[in-house]
Short mmCIF file of C-alpha atoms and ligand atoms in Angstrom, two decimals:
data_model
loop_
_atom_site.label_atom_id
_atom_site.label_comp_id
_atom_site.label_asym_id
_atom_site.label_seq_id
_atom_site.Cartn_x
_atom_site.Cartn_y
_atom_site.Cartn_z
CA MET A 1 -21.75 4.71 -28.40
CA ALA A 2 -20.72 2.17 -26.14
CA ARG A 3 -18.64 -1.36 -25.74
CA LEU A 4 -20.76 -3.76 -24.20
CA LEU A 5 -20.13 -6.64 -22.85
CA LEU A 6 -22.55 -9.02 -22.73
CA GLY A 7 -22.36 -12.59 -20.60
CA VAL A 8 -25.28 -15.47 -21.59
CA SER A 9 -24.91 -18.45 -18.92
CA GLY A 10 -27.32 -21.31 -19.54
CA GLY A 11 -31.39 -21.34 -19.41
CA ILE A 12 -33.93 -20.87 -21.81
CA ALA A 13 -34.14 -17.55 -21.98
CA ALA A 14 -30.70 -17.39 -23.62
CA TYR A 15 -32.39 -16.79 -26.96
CA LYS A 16 -33.79 -13.22 -25.86
CA ALA A 17 -29.98 -12.12 -25.36
CA LEU A 18 -29.56 -13.22 -29.32
CA GLU A 19 -32.39 -10.27 -29.15
CA PHE A 20 -31.00 -8.15 -26.93
CA ALA A 21 -27.58 -8.46 -28.76
CA ARG A 22 -29.34 -7.47 -32.18
CA LEU A 23 -30.99 -4.46 -30.46
CA ALA A 24 -27.88 -3.50 -28.71
CA THR A 25 -25.95 -3.76 -32.36
CA LEU A 26 -28.55 -1.74 -34.14
CA ALA A 27 -28.05 0.74 -31.43
CA GLY A 28 -24.72 1.10 -31.99
CA HIS A 29 -23.08 -0.58 -29.26
CA GLY A 30 -20.13 -2.31 -29.86
CA VAL A 31 -21.25 -6.03 -28.49
CA ARG A 32 -19.05 -9.04 -27.42
CA VAL A 33 -20.25 -11.93 -26.29
CA LEU A 34 -18.81 -14.72 -23.56
CA MET A 35 -20.51 -17.42 -23.01
CA THR A 36 -21.18 -20.57 -20.61
CA GLU A 37 -20.92 -24.02 -22.12
CA ASN A 38 -24.56 -24.79 -20.63
CA ALA A 39 -25.57 -21.97 -22.51
CA GLN A 40 -25.04 -23.14 -26.06
CA ARG A 41 -26.94 -26.00 -25.06
CA PHE A 42 -29.70 -23.52 -25.40
CA VAL A 43 -28.72 -21.22 -28.70
CA GLY A 44 -25.37 -21.38 -30.41
CA ALA A 45 -22.57 -19.54 -30.66
CA ALA A 46 -22.99 -19.10 -34.83
CA SER A 47 -25.99 -16.48 -33.89
CA PHE A 48 -24.67 -14.31 -31.95
CA GLU A 49 -21.33 -13.77 -33.84
CA GLY A 50 -23.91 -13.61 -37.11
CA ILE A 51 -25.00 -10.70 -34.97
CA VAL A 52 -22.20 -9.37 -33.45
CA GLY A 53 -19.79 -10.03 -36.19
CA ALA A 54 -17.22 -10.53 -33.42
CA PRO A 55 -16.19 -14.35 -32.14
CA VAL A 56 -17.95 -15.67 -28.89
CA LEU A 57 -15.75 -16.49 -26.49
CA THR A 58 -16.03 -19.27 -23.72
CA SER A 59 -13.26 -20.81 -21.88
CA GLU A 60 -10.81 -18.48 -20.30
CA PHE A 61 -7.93 -20.27 -22.08
CA GLU A 62 -9.16 -19.56 -25.95
CA ARG A 63 -7.26 -17.13 -27.75
CA ASP A 64 -9.60 -14.05 -28.88
CA PRO A 65 -8.67 -13.77 -32.57
CA MET A 66 -9.75 -9.73 -32.24
CA ARG A 67 -6.90 -9.07 -29.77
CA GLY A 68 -9.54 -7.69 -27.27
CA ALA A 69 -11.32 -5.22 -29.98
CA PHE A 70 -15.09 -4.90 -29.94
CA PRO A 71 -16.88 -4.76 -33.49
CA GLY A 72 -15.85 -1.57 -34.95
CA GLU A 73 -12.41 -0.76 -33.61
CA PRO A 74 -9.06 -2.15 -34.51
CA GLY A 75 -7.19 -4.94 -32.95
CA GLU A 76 -3.82 -4.03 -31.27
CA GLU A 77 -1.32 -5.30 -33.96
CA GLY A 78 1.87 -8.07 -32.50
CA HIS A 79 -0.01 -7.47 -29.28
CA ASP A 80 -1.65 -10.76 -27.63
CA PRO A 81 -3.51 -9.84 -24.51
CA ILE A 82 -4.28 -12.10 -21.66
CA GLY A 83 -7.91 -12.51 -22.99
CA HIS A 84 -10.26 -13.00 -19.52
CA LEU A 85 -8.34 -9.54 -18.45
CA GLU A 86 -8.29 -7.75 -22.13
CA LEU A 87 -12.07 -7.55 -22.64
CA ALA A 88 -12.88 -7.19 -19.31
CA ALA A 89 -10.58 -4.31 -19.18
CA GLY A 90 -12.17 -2.05 -22.10
CA CYS A 91 -15.58 -2.80 -21.74
CA ASP A 92 -17.72 0.27 -20.44
CA ALA A 93 -20.23 -2.24 -18.62
CA PHE A 94 -21.14 -6.70 -18.89
CA LEU A 95 -24.42 -7.32 -18.41
CA VAL A 96 -24.89 -11.57 -18.09
CA ALA A 97 -28.50 -11.88 -19.23
CA PRO A 98 -29.65 -14.68 -18.81
CA ALA A 99 -27.99 -15.53 -15.49
CA SER A 100 -28.32 -19.13 -14.15
CA ALA A 101 -29.18 -19.71 -10.73
CA ASN A 102 -25.51 -22.16 -11.04
CA THR A 103 -23.94 -18.76 -13.06
CA LEU A 104 -24.90 -16.35 -9.79
CA ALA A 105 -23.52 -18.55 -7.35
CA LYS A 106 -20.18 -19.20 -8.96
CA LEU A 107 -20.26 -15.05 -9.17
CA ALA A 108 -21.18 -14.24 -6.01
CA GLY A 109 -18.60 -17.01 -4.83
CA GLY A 110 -15.69 -15.41 -7.10
CA PHE A 111 -15.23 -18.75 -9.13
CA ALA A 112 -13.15 -18.10 -12.21
CA ASP A 113 -13.59 -21.01 -13.65
CA SER A 114 -14.85 -19.94 -17.57
CA MET A 115 -14.46 -17.04 -19.47
CA LEU A 116 -17.79 -15.47 -18.53
CA ALA A 117 -16.86 -16.05 -14.52
CA THR A 118 -12.77 -14.61 -15.10
CA SER A 119 -13.91 -11.42 -16.87
CA PHE A 120 -16.65 -11.10 -14.23
CA LEU A 121 -14.39 -11.22 -11.72
CA ALA A 122 -11.62 -8.63 -13.41
CA CYS A 123 -14.16 -6.06 -14.23
CA THR A 124 -14.32 -2.36 -12.82
CA ALA A 125 -16.82 -1.25 -15.17
CA PRO A 126 -20.51 -1.03 -14.38
CA ARG A 127 -21.81 -5.38 -13.71
CA LEU A 128 -25.76 -5.97 -14.13
CA VAL A 129 -27.10 -9.74 -13.34
CA ALA A 130 -29.94 -10.11 -15.22
CA PRO A 131 -31.41 -13.43 -13.23
CA ALA A 132 -34.23 -16.40 -15.22
CA MET A 133 -34.42 -19.24 -13.78
CA ASN A 134 -38.05 -21.24 -12.02
CA ASP A 135 -39.57 -19.05 -9.64
CA ARG A 136 -38.50 -22.09 -7.19
CA MET A 137 -34.91 -22.30 -7.59
CA TYR A 138 -34.74 -18.38 -7.64
CA ALA A 139 -37.28 -17.50 -4.64
CA ASP A 140 -35.11 -20.50 -2.61
CA ALA A 141 -32.55 -18.89 0.33
CA ALA A 142 -29.44 -20.13 -1.24
CA THR A 143 -30.22 -17.67 -4.94
CA GLN A 144 -31.38 -14.52 -2.71
CA ALA A 145 -28.12 -15.08 -0.86
CA ASN A 146 -25.79 -14.63 -3.87
CA LEU A 147 -27.92 -11.71 -5.34
CA ALA A 148 -27.32 -9.93 -1.97
CA THR A 149 -23.57 -10.48 -1.94
CA LEU A 150 -23.67 -9.20 -5.53
CA ARG A 151 -25.37 -6.10 -4.49
CA GLU A 152 -23.10 -5.08 -2.07
CA ARG A 153 -20.51 -5.47 -4.47
CA GLY A 154 -22.21 -2.34 -6.37
CA VAL A 155 -23.33 -5.29 -9.22
CA GLU A 156 -26.78 -4.31 -10.68
CA VAL A 157 -29.20 -6.43 -10.49
CA ILE A 158 -32.40 -6.36 -13.09
CA GLU A 159 -34.96 -8.74 -11.15
CA PRO A 160 -37.32 -10.94 -13.17
CA GLY A 161 -40.14 -10.23 -13.74
CA GLU A 162 -42.94 -12.63 -13.08
CA GLY A 163 -45.59 -14.20 -15.62
CA LEU A 164 -45.95 -17.69 -17.48
CA LEU A 165 -41.96 -19.57 -16.85
CA ALA A 166 -40.84 -22.68 -19.35
CA SER A 167 -42.06 -25.17 -17.55
CA ARG A 168 -45.04 -26.37 -19.03
CA GLY A 169 -48.69 -24.33 -16.78
CA GLU A 170 -45.95 -23.02 -14.81
CA ARG A 171 -46.41 -19.33 -13.35
CA GLY A 172 -43.66 -17.35 -11.07
CA ARG A 173 -41.48 -14.80 -10.54
CA GLY A 174 -38.27 -16.03 -13.05
CA ARG A 175 -38.63 -14.73 -16.43
CA LEU A 176 -35.79 -12.55 -18.06
CA PRO A 177 -37.49 -9.36 -18.65
CA ASP A 178 -37.28 -8.40 -22.80
CA PRO A 179 -34.51 -7.29 -24.19
CA GLU A 180 -35.46 -3.69 -25.25
CA GLU A 181 -36.03 -3.97 -21.15
CA LEU A 182 -32.44 -4.97 -20.59
CA LEU A 183 -31.26 -2.32 -22.88
CA ALA A 184 -32.47 0.64 -21.40
CA ARG A 185 -31.07 -0.28 -18.18
CA VAL A 186 -27.18 -1.14 -19.52
CA GLU A 187 -28.09 2.48 -20.77
CA ALA A 188 -29.01 4.36 -18.19
CA VAL A 189 -25.79 2.42 -15.73
CA LEU A 190 -23.92 4.04 -19.08
CA ALA A 191 -25.54 7.42 -19.08
CA SER A 192 -25.43 7.90 -14.81
CA GLY A 193 -21.22 7.12 -15.16
CA GLU A 194 -21.52 4.88 -12.68
CA ARG A 195 -18.29 2.40 -11.30
CA SER A 196 -19.98 -0.72 -9.76
CA ALA A 197 -16.65 -1.88 -8.38
CA PRO A 198 -13.67 0.37 -7.47
CA ALA A 199 -9.72 0.06 -8.09
CA ILE A 200 -8.06 -3.01 -6.56
CA GLU A 201 -5.20 -0.07 -5.37
CA THR A 202 -8.55 1.03 -3.05
CA VAL A 203 -10.96 -1.17 -1.85
CA LEU A 204 -11.10 -3.06 1.65
CA LEU A 205 -12.35 -5.89 0.82
CA GLY A 206 -15.50 -7.06 2.53
CA GLU A 207 -15.44 -10.65 4.69
CA GLU A 208 -17.83 -12.60 2.09
CA ARG A 209 -15.65 -12.58 -0.32
CA ALA A 210 -14.33 -16.03 -1.25
CA THR A 211 -11.66 -15.60 -3.86
CA SER A 212 -10.64 -12.15 -4.69
CA ALA A 213 -9.68 -10.87 -7.69
CA ALA A 214 -5.73 -10.10 -6.41
CA GLU A 215 -5.80 -14.08 -5.10
CA THR A 216 -7.14 -14.88 -8.62
CA ALA A 217 -4.45 -12.67 -10.80
CA LEU A 218 -2.23 -14.89 -8.51
CA LEU A 219 -3.28 -17.96 -8.99
CA ASP A 220 -3.58 -17.63 -13.00
CA GLY A 221 0.03 -16.10 -12.51
CA GLY A 222 -1.24 -13.20 -14.67
CA GLY A 223 -2.23 -9.99 -12.72
CA THR A 224 -1.23 -7.45 -15.11
CA ALA A 225 -4.75 -5.69 -15.26
CA ALA A 226 -4.94 -5.72 -11.13
CA GLY A 227 -0.94 -5.17 -10.99
CA VAL A 228 -0.80 -1.47 -11.56
CA VAL A 229 2.48 0.26 -9.80
CA ASP A 230 2.10 3.84 -8.96
CA GLU A 231 4.75 5.72 -7.26
CA ALA A 232 4.42 6.99 -3.59
CA PRO A 233 4.90 10.13 -3.06
CA ALA A 234 8.38 11.51 -1.98
CA GLY A 235 8.92 12.54 0.97
CA GLU A 236 10.57 15.94 2.72
CA PRO A 237 14.30 15.78 1.53
CA GLY A 238 16.47 13.79 4.29
CA PRO A 239 18.70 10.75 4.41
CA TRP A 240 16.75 8.61 3.03
CA THR A 241 15.45 10.72 -0.20
CA GLY A 242 15.94 8.65 -3.70
CA LEU A 243 15.12 5.64 -1.16
CA ARG A 244 12.36 3.62 -2.40
CA VAL A 245 11.07 1.75 1.13
CA LEU A 246 7.64 -0.80 1.15
CA VAL A 247 6.06 -1.27 4.80
CA THR A 248 3.60 -4.30 5.14
CA ALA A 249 1.38 -3.37 7.93
CA GLY A 250 -1.11 -5.22 10.52
CA GLY A 251 -2.47 -8.91 10.46
CA THR A 252 -4.31 -10.62 7.80
CA ARG A 253 -7.38 -12.07 7.85
CA GLU A 254 -8.69 -15.43 5.79
CA PRO A 255 -12.59 -16.21 5.27
CA ILE A 256 -13.98 -19.12 7.10
CA ASP A 257 -17.90 -18.23 6.25
CA SER A 258 -19.51 -14.80 5.06
CA VAL A 259 -19.14 -13.27 8.89
CA ARG A 260 -16.12 -14.92 10.34
CA PHE A 261 -12.60 -15.31 9.59
CA ILE A 262 -9.00 -16.25 10.96
CA GLY A 263 -6.86 -13.56 12.12
CA ASN A 264 -5.15 -12.06 14.46
CA ARG A 265 -3.92 -9.18 17.10
CA SER A 266 -1.45 -6.92 14.99
CA SER A 267 -2.68 -3.51 14.93
CA GLY A 268 -0.28 -1.50 12.36
CA ARG A 269 1.51 0.37 14.69
CA MET A 270 4.25 -0.65 14.29
CA GLY A 271 4.20 -0.88 10.65
CA MET A 272 2.76 2.65 10.17
CA ALA A 273 5.56 3.54 12.33
CA LEU A 274 8.26 2.92 10.32
CA ALA A 275 6.19 3.90 7.55
CA ALA A 276 6.47 7.35 9.15
CA ALA A 277 10.08 7.36 10.33
CA ALA A 278 10.84 6.52 6.28
CA ALA A 279 9.19 8.96 5.11
CA ARG A 280 10.58 11.64 7.56
CA ARG A 281 13.50 10.94 6.10
CA GLY A 282 12.32 11.62 2.82
CA ALA A 283 12.00 7.85 1.20
CA GLU A 284 8.99 7.01 -1.20
CA VAL A 285 6.52 4.78 0.86
CA THR A 286 4.15 2.70 0.32
CA VAL A 287 2.69 0.85 3.52
CA VAL A 288 0.13 -2.72 2.22
CA ALA A 289 -2.08 -2.26 5.19
CA ALA A 290 -3.56 -5.31 6.30
CA ASN A 291 -7.27 -4.63 8.01
CA VAL A 292 -5.44 -2.06 10.22
CA SER A 293 -8.17 1.11 11.67
CA LEU A 294 -5.20 3.91 11.74
CA PRO A 295 -4.62 6.40 9.45
CA GLU A 296 -2.03 6.16 7.44
CA PRO A 297 1.61 9.06 8.23
CA GLY A 298 1.19 11.83 6.23
CA GLY A 299 2.64 11.43 2.73
CA VAL A 300 2.99 7.74 2.49
CA LYS A 301 0.82 5.44 -0.31
CA ARG A 302 -1.62 2.93 1.44
CA ILE A 303 -3.14 -0.20 0.29
CA ASP A 304 -5.35 -1.55 1.89
CA VAL A 305 -5.77 -5.44 1.89
CA GLU A 306 -7.34 -8.19 3.54
CA THR A 307 -6.17 -11.79 3.27
CA THR A 308 -2.43 -13.15 2.89
CA ALA A 309 -3.13 -13.86 -0.45
CA GLU A 310 -3.66 -10.56 -1.71
CA LEU A 311 -0.59 -9.02 1.09
CA SER A 312 1.51 -11.33 -1.19
CA TYR A 313 -0.16 -10.42 -4.46
CA GLU A 314 0.50 -6.89 -3.74
CA THR A 315 4.34 -6.79 -1.81
CA VAL A 316 5.68 -9.16 -4.53
CA GLU A 317 4.33 -6.79 -7.21
CA ARG A 318 6.07 -3.92 -6.13
CA PHE A 319 9.40 -5.30 -4.13
CA GLU A 320 10.54 -5.52 -7.56
CA THR A 321 11.21 -1.24 -7.58
CA GLN A 322 12.24 -1.03 -3.58
CA HIS A 323 15.03 -0.36 -1.70
CA VAL A 324 13.88 -1.79 1.52
CA LEU A 325 11.07 -3.83 2.80
CA LEU A 326 10.18 -3.53 6.26
CA MET A 327 8.01 -6.75 6.75
CA ALA A 328 5.93 -5.95 9.30
CA ALA A 329 2.89 -7.40 9.12
CA ALA A 330 1.43 -10.76 10.81
CA PRO A 331 0.26 -12.49 7.62
CA ALA A 332 -2.22 -15.26 8.69
CA ASP A 333 -0.17 -18.74 8.39
CA PHE A 334 -2.94 -20.89 7.38
CA ARG A 335 -6.30 -20.14 5.06
CA THR A 336 -9.40 -22.55 4.46
CA GLU A 337 -12.04 -22.72 1.48
CA PRO A 338 -14.13 -20.58 2.98
CA ILE A 339 -18.08 -21.67 3.00
CA THR A 340 -20.75 -19.92 1.43
CA GLY A 341 -23.34 -18.22 3.49
CA LYS A 342 -22.48 -18.49 7.32
CA ILE A 343 -22.30 -21.87 9.16
CA LYS A 344 -25.17 -22.55 11.59
CA ARG A 345 -23.93 -23.60 14.94
CA GLN A 346 -23.29 -27.27 15.42
CA ASP A 347 -21.87 -29.86 17.84
CA SER A 348 -18.45 -29.47 16.19
CA LEU A 349 -16.82 -28.29 12.85
CA ASN A 350 -13.61 -29.66 11.58
CA LEU A 351 -11.78 -26.32 9.20
CA ASN A 352 -9.17 -27.87 6.84
CA LEU A 353 -6.72 -25.39 7.05
CA GLN A 354 -3.91 -25.28 4.22
CA PRO A 355 -0.53 -23.37 5.10
CA THR A 356 -0.67 -19.57 3.50
CA GLU A 357 2.90 -18.58 0.84
CA ASP A 358 5.59 -17.11 3.72
CA ILE A 359 6.22 -14.05 1.59
CA LEU A 360 9.76 -12.92 3.41
CA ALA A 361 11.07 -15.87 2.09
CA LEU A 362 9.74 -15.47 -1.50
CA VAL A 363 11.09 -11.73 -1.70
CA ALA A 364 14.38 -12.51 -0.38
CA ALA A 365 14.67 -15.23 -2.43
CA ASP A 366 14.05 -12.98 -5.44
CA ARG A 367 16.16 -10.26 -4.30
CA GLY A 368 18.68 -7.76 -6.29
CA GLU A 369 21.84 -5.77 -5.30
CA GLY A 370 21.39 -3.17 -3.05
CA GLN A 371 17.91 -4.69 -1.49
CA THR A 372 17.34 -4.68 2.42
CA VAL A 373 14.93 -7.51 3.64
CA VAL A 374 13.56 -6.95 7.61
CA GLY A 375 11.45 -9.71 8.55
CA PHE A 376 10.08 -9.65 12.37
CA ALA A 377 9.61 -11.99 14.73
CA ALA A 378 7.16 -12.36 17.53
CA GLU A 379 8.48 -14.65 19.95
CA HIS A 380 8.26 -15.85 23.67
CA GLY A 381 10.79 -15.65 26.56
CA GLY A 382 13.06 -18.85 26.50
CA GLU A 383 14.64 -19.82 22.70
CA ALA A 384 13.30 -16.86 21.24
CA VAL A 385 16.87 -14.86 20.47
CA ALA A 386 17.74 -18.58 18.57
CA ARG A 387 14.57 -18.85 17.16
CA ALA A 388 15.03 -15.38 15.36
CA ARG A 389 18.33 -16.30 14.14
CA ALA A 390 16.94 -19.44 12.73
CA LYS A 391 13.99 -17.55 11.12
CA LEU A 392 16.93 -15.10 9.48
CA ALA A 393 18.55 -18.04 8.03
CA ARG A 394 15.92 -19.63 7.17
CA LYS A 395 14.02 -16.89 5.35
CA GLY A 396 17.03 -15.44 3.90
CA ALA A 397 16.11 -11.94 5.72
CA ASP A 398 18.77 -9.48 6.27
CA LEU A 399 17.40 -7.90 9.66
CA ILE A 400 14.58 -10.20 12.18
CA VAL A 401 13.10 -7.83 14.76
CA LEU A 402 12.58 -9.76 17.95
CA ASN A 403 9.60 -8.80 19.68
CA ASP A 404 8.97 -10.71 23.20
CA VAL A 405 5.18 -11.16 22.86
CA SER A 406 4.91 -12.63 26.13
CA ASP A 407 5.24 -9.45 27.62
CA PRO A 408 1.73 -7.68 27.77
CA THR A 409 3.19 -4.25 28.24
CA ILE A 410 4.40 -4.16 24.32
CA GLY A 411 3.95 -5.47 21.23
CA PHE A 412 0.65 -5.80 19.55
CA ASP A 413 -1.84 -3.49 20.23
CA SER A 414 0.23 -1.43 22.92
CA THR A 415 1.92 1.79 22.05
CA GLU A 416 5.16 0.54 23.19
CA ASN A 417 7.80 -1.43 22.13
CA GLU A 418 11.17 -3.22 22.93
CA VAL A 419 13.01 -5.50 20.16
CA LEU A 420 15.99 -6.90 19.95
CA LEU A 421 18.08 -6.82 16.56
CA VAL A 422 19.67 -9.97 15.18
CA THR A 423 21.27 -10.06 12.07
CA ALA A 424 23.76 -12.52 10.84
CA THR A 425 26.65 -10.63 12.45
CA ASP A 426 25.08 -9.49 16.07
CA GLU A 427 22.33 -8.00 17.92
CA GLU A 428 21.57 -4.91 19.52
CA GLU A 429 18.82 -4.56 22.26
CA VAL A 430 16.35 -1.70 21.93
CA PRO A 431 15.18 -0.58 25.05
CA LYS A 432 11.63 -0.24 25.43
CA ALA A 433 10.05 2.95 23.84
CA SER A 434 7.36 4.64 22.10
CA LYS A 435 6.81 2.93 18.86
CA ASP A 436 8.03 6.13 17.23
CA ALA A 437 11.18 6.16 19.06
CA VAL A 438 11.56 2.46 17.74
CA ALA A 439 10.89 2.50 14.54
CA ASP A 440 13.68 5.21 14.23
CA ALA A 441 16.35 2.74 15.95
CA ILE A 442 15.27 -0.01 13.22
CA LEU A 443 15.90 2.54 10.44
CA ASP A 444 19.29 3.62 11.70
CA ARG A 445 20.38 -0.59 12.11
CA ILE A 446 19.24 -0.87 8.76
CA ASP A 447 21.77 2.77 6.89
CA ARG A 448 24.65 0.20 9.39
CA LEU A 449 23.84 -3.02 7.15
CA ARG A 450 23.40 -0.88 3.38
CA ALA A 451 26.59 1.40 4.34
CA ALA A 452 28.15 -2.50 5.37
CA GLY A 453 26.44 -3.53 1.89
CA ALA A 454 24.50 -6.04 4.21
CA LYS A 455 24.52 -9.93 2.53
CA PRO A 456 21.62 -12.04 3.75
CA ALA A 457 22.06 -14.99 5.92
CA GLN A 458 22.53 -17.91 4.61
CA ALA A 459 19.47 -19.95 3.66
CA ALA A 460 19.68 -23.04 5.89
CA GLY A 461 17.95 -26.32 4.01
N1 CTP B 1 5.42 -13.76 7.26
C1 CTP B 1 5.59 -13.72 5.81
N2 CTP B 1 4.51 -14.21 5.18
C2 CTP B 1 3.88 -15.64 5.88
C3 CTP B 1 4.10 -14.86 6.98
C4 CTP B 1 4.83 -14.46 8.14
O1 CTP B 1 6.26 -12.78 4.98
N3 CTP B 1 2.88 -16.38 5.54
C5 CTP B 1 6.75 -12.54 8.02
C6 CTP B 1 6.14 -11.63 8.80
O2 CTP B 1 5.62 -10.60 8.43
C7 CTP B 1 7.46 -11.30 9.44
C8 CTP B 1 7.94 -12.54 9.49
O3 CTP B 1 7.77 -13.24 8.63
O4 CTP B 1 7.83 -10.94 9.18
C9 CTP B 1 7.84 -14.00 10.91
O5 CTP B 1 6.39 -14.02 11.00
P1 CTP B 1 6.10 -15.31 12.24
O6 CTP B 1 4.99 -15.25 11.86
O7 CTP B 1 6.72 -14.91 13.01
O8 CTP B 1 7.04 -16.41 11.41
P2 CTP B 1 6.52 -17.79 10.97
O9 CTP B 1 7.11 -17.98 9.73
O10 CTP B 1 4.96 -18.24 10.75
O11 CTP B 1 7.76 -18.85 11.73
P3 CTP B 1 7.07 -19.48 13.21
O12 CTP B 1 5.50 -19.95 12.88
O13 CTP B 1 7.77 -20.74 13.31
O14 CTP B 1 6.97 -18.09 14.35
#
């Protein structure tokens, strides 16, 4: 028998969710119910609680008296879990019925402002939504676009039926299917063993995501569900055997609307070359790849991300256990609140850009003994070295790898590079060579720094 999460949002059809809960419980399933505040205007939490034998939750800040357990299970003694993650993590399927137009919009937009919405976002079990509303609201392009977004993300949409609607004398498409049918659909999904959302580490996030699970976890200050750190494979034995190396590669993208983003030209070549070089030396290498179309080198663990928040989350989560961080990615320095749907052509468009977090500075400030932090700087001629040196101090890195991006034959998408390695005490030129050879020169410099027990440059102001 399954553990079912039932999300109930505001609509007259909420009464049918009571019957669904009754049938599912009778069938032997353990049901936990999450209601939105508006749902409680239509039916009372006490009715659900009586039927399923477990408390109903509404706010993501509420404590779950059952500590994430489903009816029939013992709660975990002495452990007070993060409510909005625990039920989502433990369920076998999550049905939202009825799903109002407002709730669908929130789920499609990745909002996390209620227990229902937060759990939906955090849930990797099969997710189903059963829309129910007035037929004109259902037919509206906004609702249809939200449903299309959810379908694309693997959410099963249980189409509403046609017939008499709640508003007097109105007929149309918008009726919640009968509870028996809802249960049959949930059981069919369970029987097929489908998973609607892949684990966070392997998913390449689509451009339409307004708020990713990683971002939410980050903003919530939580993230234990997404933050499972597994081991990178150990490379062939070599001088770096026993070292754990984290490399970031590529360029992040910040969505503007459903099809556009703010991005940069970083290909991820340098990061992948560094990952390969570290693996050749025997290190356990993890690469966090932001929109990189290149394959990762053999024996390297890869995590794909899209936005700066996701890159930050994956880097910060892993950093503590690493000996070397090579921050070769080019994170977008600004993000904007994405607009749902596609922005139409217009005379002018103002985007409110907010700065993203400086990941390198964040982790460098928090590093422990024996951790080496390497940053990369793309600068244009002139004062480049002085700026790289200032960056070294400002970000608290041990080494800045300086690229002159005014030369089109090196850097970004080319296969060659020429860099200057800037530390607190010296500079070393690495002449133009393949990115593999440059990667080896960078690792050699790291070896010498580590041998000398490098101290970070003084953070300036
Ligand atoms: N970096 C980071 N987080 C960001 C931006 C950059 O960790 N939000 C890291 C990059 O991965 C790189 C280093 O900081 O290792 C330098 O990136 P760069 O974009 O050159 O630095 P900025 O901080 O953007 O400085 P400036 O705008 O002055 O060039």
